[in-house]
Short mmCIF file of C-alpha atoms in Angstrom, two decimals:
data_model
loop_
_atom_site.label_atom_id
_atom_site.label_comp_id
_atom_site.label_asym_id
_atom_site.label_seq_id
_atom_site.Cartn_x
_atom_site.Cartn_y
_atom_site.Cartn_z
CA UNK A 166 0.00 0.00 0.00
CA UNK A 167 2.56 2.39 0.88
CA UNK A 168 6.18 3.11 -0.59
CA UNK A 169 7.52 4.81 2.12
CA UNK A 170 8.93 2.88 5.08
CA UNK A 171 6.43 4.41 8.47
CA UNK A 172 5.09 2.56 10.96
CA UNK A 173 1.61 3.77 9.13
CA UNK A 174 0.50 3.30 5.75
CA UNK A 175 0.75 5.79 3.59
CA UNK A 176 -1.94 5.32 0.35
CA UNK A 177 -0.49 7.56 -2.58
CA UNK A 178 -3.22 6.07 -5.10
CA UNK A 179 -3.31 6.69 -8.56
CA UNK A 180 -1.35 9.87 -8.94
CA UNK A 181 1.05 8.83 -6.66
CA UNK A 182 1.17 11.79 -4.17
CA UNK A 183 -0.71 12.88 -1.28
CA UNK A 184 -1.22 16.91 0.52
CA UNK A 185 1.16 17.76 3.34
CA UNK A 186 0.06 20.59 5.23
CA UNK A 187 2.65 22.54 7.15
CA UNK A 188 1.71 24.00 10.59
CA UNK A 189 4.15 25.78 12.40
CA UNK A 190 4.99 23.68 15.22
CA UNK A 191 4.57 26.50 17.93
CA UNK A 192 1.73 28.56 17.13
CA UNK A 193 -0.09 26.24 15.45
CA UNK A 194 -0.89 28.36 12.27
CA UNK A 195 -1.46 26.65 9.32
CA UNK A 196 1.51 28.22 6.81
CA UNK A 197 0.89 26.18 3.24
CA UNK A 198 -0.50 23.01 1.88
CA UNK A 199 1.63 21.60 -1.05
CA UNK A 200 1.95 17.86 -2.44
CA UNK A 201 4.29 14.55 -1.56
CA UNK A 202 5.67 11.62 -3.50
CA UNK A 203 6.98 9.00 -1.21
CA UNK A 204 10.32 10.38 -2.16
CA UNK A 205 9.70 13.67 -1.04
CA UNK A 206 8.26 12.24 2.40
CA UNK A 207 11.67 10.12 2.40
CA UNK A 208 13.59 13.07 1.52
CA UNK A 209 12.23 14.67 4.43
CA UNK A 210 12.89 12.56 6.97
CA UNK A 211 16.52 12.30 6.11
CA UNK A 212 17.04 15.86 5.78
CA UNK A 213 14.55 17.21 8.47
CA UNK A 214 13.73 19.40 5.98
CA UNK A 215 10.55 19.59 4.44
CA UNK A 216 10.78 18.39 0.64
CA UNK A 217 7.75 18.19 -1.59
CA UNK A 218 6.61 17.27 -4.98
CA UNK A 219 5.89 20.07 -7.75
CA UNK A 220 2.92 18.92 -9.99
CA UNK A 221 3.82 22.06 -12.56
CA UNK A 222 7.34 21.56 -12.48
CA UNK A 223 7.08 17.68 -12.08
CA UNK A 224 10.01 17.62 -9.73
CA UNK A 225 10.68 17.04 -6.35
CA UNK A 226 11.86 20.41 -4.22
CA UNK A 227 13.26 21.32 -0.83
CA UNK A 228 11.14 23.94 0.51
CA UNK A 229 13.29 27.25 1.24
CA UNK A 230 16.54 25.77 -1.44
CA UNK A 231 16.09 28.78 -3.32
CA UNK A 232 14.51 31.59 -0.29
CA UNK A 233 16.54 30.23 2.50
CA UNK A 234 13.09 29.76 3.93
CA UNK A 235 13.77 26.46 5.15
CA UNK A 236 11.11 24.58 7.39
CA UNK A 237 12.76 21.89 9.86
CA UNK A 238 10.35 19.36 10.34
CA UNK A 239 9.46 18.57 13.87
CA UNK A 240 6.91 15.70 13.34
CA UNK A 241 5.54 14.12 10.77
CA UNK A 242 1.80 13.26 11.18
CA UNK A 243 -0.57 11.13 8.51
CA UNK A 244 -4.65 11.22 9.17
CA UNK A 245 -6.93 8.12 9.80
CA UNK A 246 -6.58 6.59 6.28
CA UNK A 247 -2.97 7.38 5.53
CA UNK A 248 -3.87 9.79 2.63
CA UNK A 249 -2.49 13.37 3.92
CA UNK A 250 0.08 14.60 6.28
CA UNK A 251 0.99 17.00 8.54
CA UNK A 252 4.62 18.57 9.27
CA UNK A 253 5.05 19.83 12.25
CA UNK A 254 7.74 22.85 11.43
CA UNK A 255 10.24 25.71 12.24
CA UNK A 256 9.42 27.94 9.91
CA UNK A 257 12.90 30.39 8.94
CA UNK A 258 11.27 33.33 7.26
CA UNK A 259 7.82 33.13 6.10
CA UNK A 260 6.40 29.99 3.95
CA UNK A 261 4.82 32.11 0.71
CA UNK A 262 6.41 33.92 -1.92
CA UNK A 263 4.12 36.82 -1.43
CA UNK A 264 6.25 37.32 1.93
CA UNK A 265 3.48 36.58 4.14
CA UNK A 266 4.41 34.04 6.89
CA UNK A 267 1.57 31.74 6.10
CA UNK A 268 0.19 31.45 2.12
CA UNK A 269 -3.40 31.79 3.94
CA UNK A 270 -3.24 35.12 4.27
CA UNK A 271 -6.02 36.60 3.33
CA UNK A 272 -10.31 35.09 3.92
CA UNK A 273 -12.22 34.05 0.83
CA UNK A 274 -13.88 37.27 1.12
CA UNK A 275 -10.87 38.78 0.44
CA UNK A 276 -9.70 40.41 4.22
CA UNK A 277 -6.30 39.69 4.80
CA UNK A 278 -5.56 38.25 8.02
CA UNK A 279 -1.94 37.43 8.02
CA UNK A 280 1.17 38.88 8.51
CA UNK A 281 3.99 39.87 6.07
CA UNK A 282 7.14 39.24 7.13
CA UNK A 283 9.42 39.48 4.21
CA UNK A 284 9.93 41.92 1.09
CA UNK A 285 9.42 39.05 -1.56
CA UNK A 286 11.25 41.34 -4.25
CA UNK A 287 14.52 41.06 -1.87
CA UNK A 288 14.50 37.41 -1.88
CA UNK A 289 13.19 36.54 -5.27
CA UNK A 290 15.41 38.26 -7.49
CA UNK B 95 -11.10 30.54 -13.25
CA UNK B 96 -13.57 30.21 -10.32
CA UNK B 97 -16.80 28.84 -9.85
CA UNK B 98 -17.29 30.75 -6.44
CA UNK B 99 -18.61 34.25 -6.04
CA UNK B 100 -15.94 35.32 -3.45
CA UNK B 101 -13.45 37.86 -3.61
CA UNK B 102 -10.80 35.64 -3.77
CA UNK B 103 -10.62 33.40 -7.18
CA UNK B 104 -10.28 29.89 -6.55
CA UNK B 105 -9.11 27.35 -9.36
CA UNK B 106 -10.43 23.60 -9.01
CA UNK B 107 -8.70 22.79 -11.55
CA UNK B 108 -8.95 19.77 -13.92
CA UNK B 109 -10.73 17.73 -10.95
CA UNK B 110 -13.15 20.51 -10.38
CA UNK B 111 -11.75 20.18 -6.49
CA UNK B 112 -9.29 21.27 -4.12
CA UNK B 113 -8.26 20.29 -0.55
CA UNK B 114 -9.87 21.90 2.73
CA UNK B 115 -8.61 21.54 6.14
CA UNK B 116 -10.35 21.76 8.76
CA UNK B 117 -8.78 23.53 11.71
CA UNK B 118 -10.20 24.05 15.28
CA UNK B 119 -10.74 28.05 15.37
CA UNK B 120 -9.69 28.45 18.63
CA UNK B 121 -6.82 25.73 19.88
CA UNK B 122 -5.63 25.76 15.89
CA UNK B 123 -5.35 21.97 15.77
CA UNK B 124 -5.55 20.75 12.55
CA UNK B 125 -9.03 17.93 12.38
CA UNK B 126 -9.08 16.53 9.29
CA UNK B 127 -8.61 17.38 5.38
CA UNK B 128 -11.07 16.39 2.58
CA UNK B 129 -11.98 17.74 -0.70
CA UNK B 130 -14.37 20.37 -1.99
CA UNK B 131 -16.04 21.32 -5.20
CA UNK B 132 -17.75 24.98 -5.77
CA UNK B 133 -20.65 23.28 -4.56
CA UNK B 134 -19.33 22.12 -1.69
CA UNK B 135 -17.70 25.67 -1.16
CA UNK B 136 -21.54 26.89 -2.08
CA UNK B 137 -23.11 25.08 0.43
CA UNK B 138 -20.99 25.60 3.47
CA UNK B 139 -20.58 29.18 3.02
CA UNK B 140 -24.85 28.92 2.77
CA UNK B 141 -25.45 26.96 6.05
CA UNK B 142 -22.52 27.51 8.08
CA UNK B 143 -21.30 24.25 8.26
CA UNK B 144 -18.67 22.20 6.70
CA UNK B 145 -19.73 20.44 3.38
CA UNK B 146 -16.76 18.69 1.37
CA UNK B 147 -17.43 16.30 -1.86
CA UNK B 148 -16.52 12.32 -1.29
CA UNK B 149 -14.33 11.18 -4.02
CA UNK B 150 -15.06 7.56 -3.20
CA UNK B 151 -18.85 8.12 -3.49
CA UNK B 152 -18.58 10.71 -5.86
CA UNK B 153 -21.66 13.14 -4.00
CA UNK B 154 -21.20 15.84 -1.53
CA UNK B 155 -21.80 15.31 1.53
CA UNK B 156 -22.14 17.52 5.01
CA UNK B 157 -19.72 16.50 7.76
CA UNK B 158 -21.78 15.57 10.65
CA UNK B 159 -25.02 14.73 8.85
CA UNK B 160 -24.71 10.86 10.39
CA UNK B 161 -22.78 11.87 13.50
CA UNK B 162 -24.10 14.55 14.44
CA UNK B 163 -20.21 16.01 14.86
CA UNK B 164 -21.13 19.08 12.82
CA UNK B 165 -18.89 21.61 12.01
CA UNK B 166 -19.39 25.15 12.21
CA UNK B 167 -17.34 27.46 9.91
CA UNK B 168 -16.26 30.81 11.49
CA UNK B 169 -14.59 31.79 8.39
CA UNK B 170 -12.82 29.88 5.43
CA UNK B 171 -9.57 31.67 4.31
CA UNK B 172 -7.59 30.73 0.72
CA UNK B 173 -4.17 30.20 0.16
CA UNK B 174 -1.98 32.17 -2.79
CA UNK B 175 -2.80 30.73 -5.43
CA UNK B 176 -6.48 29.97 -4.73
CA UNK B 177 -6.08 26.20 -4.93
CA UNK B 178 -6.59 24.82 -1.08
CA UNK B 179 -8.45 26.13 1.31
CA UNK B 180 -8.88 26.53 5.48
CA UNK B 181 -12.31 25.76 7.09
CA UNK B 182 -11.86 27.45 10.83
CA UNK B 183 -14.58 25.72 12.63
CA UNK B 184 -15.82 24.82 15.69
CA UNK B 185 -16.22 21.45 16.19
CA UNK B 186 -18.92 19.37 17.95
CA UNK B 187 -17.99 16.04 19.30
CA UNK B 188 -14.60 14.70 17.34
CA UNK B 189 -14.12 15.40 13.86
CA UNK B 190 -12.38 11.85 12.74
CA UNK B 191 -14.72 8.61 12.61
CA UNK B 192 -12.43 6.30 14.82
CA UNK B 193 -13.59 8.80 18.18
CA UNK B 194 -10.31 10.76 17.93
CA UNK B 195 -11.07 14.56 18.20
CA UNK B 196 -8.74 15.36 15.02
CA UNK B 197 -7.57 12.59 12.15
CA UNK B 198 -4.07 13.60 12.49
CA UNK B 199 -4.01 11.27 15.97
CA UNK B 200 -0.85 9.41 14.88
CA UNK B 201 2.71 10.51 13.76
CA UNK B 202 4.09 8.64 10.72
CA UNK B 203 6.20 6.70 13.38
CA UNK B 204 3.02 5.50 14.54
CA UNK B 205 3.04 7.16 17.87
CA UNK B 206 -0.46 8.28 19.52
CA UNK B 207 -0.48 11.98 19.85
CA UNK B 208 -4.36 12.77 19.64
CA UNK B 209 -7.03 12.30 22.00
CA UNK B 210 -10.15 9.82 21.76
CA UNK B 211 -13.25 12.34 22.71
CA UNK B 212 -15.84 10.01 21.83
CA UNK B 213 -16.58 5.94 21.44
CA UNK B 214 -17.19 5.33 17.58
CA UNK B 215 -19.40 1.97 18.16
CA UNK B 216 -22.43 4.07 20.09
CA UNK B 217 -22.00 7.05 17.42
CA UNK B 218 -22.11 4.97 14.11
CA UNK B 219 -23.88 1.86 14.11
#
């Protein structure tokens, strides 16, 4: 069932990869929700560094290799029936590109309720 | 690019659905994560409780409806790029069908690190 080597079952399915959302591991704050292989998960727990899998780029990616917005992973968490999981994190930085800390930043009505933390046009070049 | 009259666009995509986690409003513990269509969007935003669409049964369906653990949603926020979403909700009773209060009980090493607020053989029969 699953390709990655956990005391729980991981079920990738047919396309392979599952959601990982990461929560900073202090405040609880949900900061982005992005996509795993079972190489990315193994990647991860090598590192402690939370890798995921890019369905646009097709390519697995460290998260912070090109920000230095690196999130160390505390924990790794899956749900009931092993098809999402949670890192735990240390978030350096903030986890979007818009240089808010958390990519949920803003309601669907359009209020924006996080905080920026970052000038995205200093680190993005 | 969205079927949902918000503020925020959101894009479904090519499955016409994107992830939604649920997270308690006020301890920030991530419950569960399921998947929603613009109906399923539609509906909760409507009634003020969670409503996600089952990929196994292919219908949408209201969390709670057999359980009774109902959701309510204080507010829904979107990430970046409009393709996952936050349900901050209050919970009644535990969100995850084995009697835990959150599905995320277990890390991936298998470790209990949720608590059981409820006995799943008197809620679903």
């Amino acid at each position: 069932m699953s390709d990655v080597d956990a005391a729980v079952d991981l079920d990738f399915g047919d396309s392979g990869r599952i959601p990982a959302v990461a929560q900073d591991a202090e405040s609880g704050e949900i900061l982005m929700l992005a996509y795993v292989t079972p190489e990315a998960v193994e990647r991860t727990r090598e590192t402690g560094r939370a890798h995921y899998y890019s369905r646009s780029r097709e390519e697995l990616w460290e998260k912070g290799a090109t920000s230095g917005h690196v999130q160390h992973v505390e924990e790794i968490r899956a749900d009931c029936d092993g098809d999402a999981l949670i890192y735990r994190v240390d978030q350096e930085g903030g986890a979007c590109h818009t240089g808010y800390e958390s990519c949920f930043y803003r309601t669907l009505d359009g209020e924006t309720v996080g905080e920026q933390v970052f000038d995205p046009d200093a680190v993005y070049e």
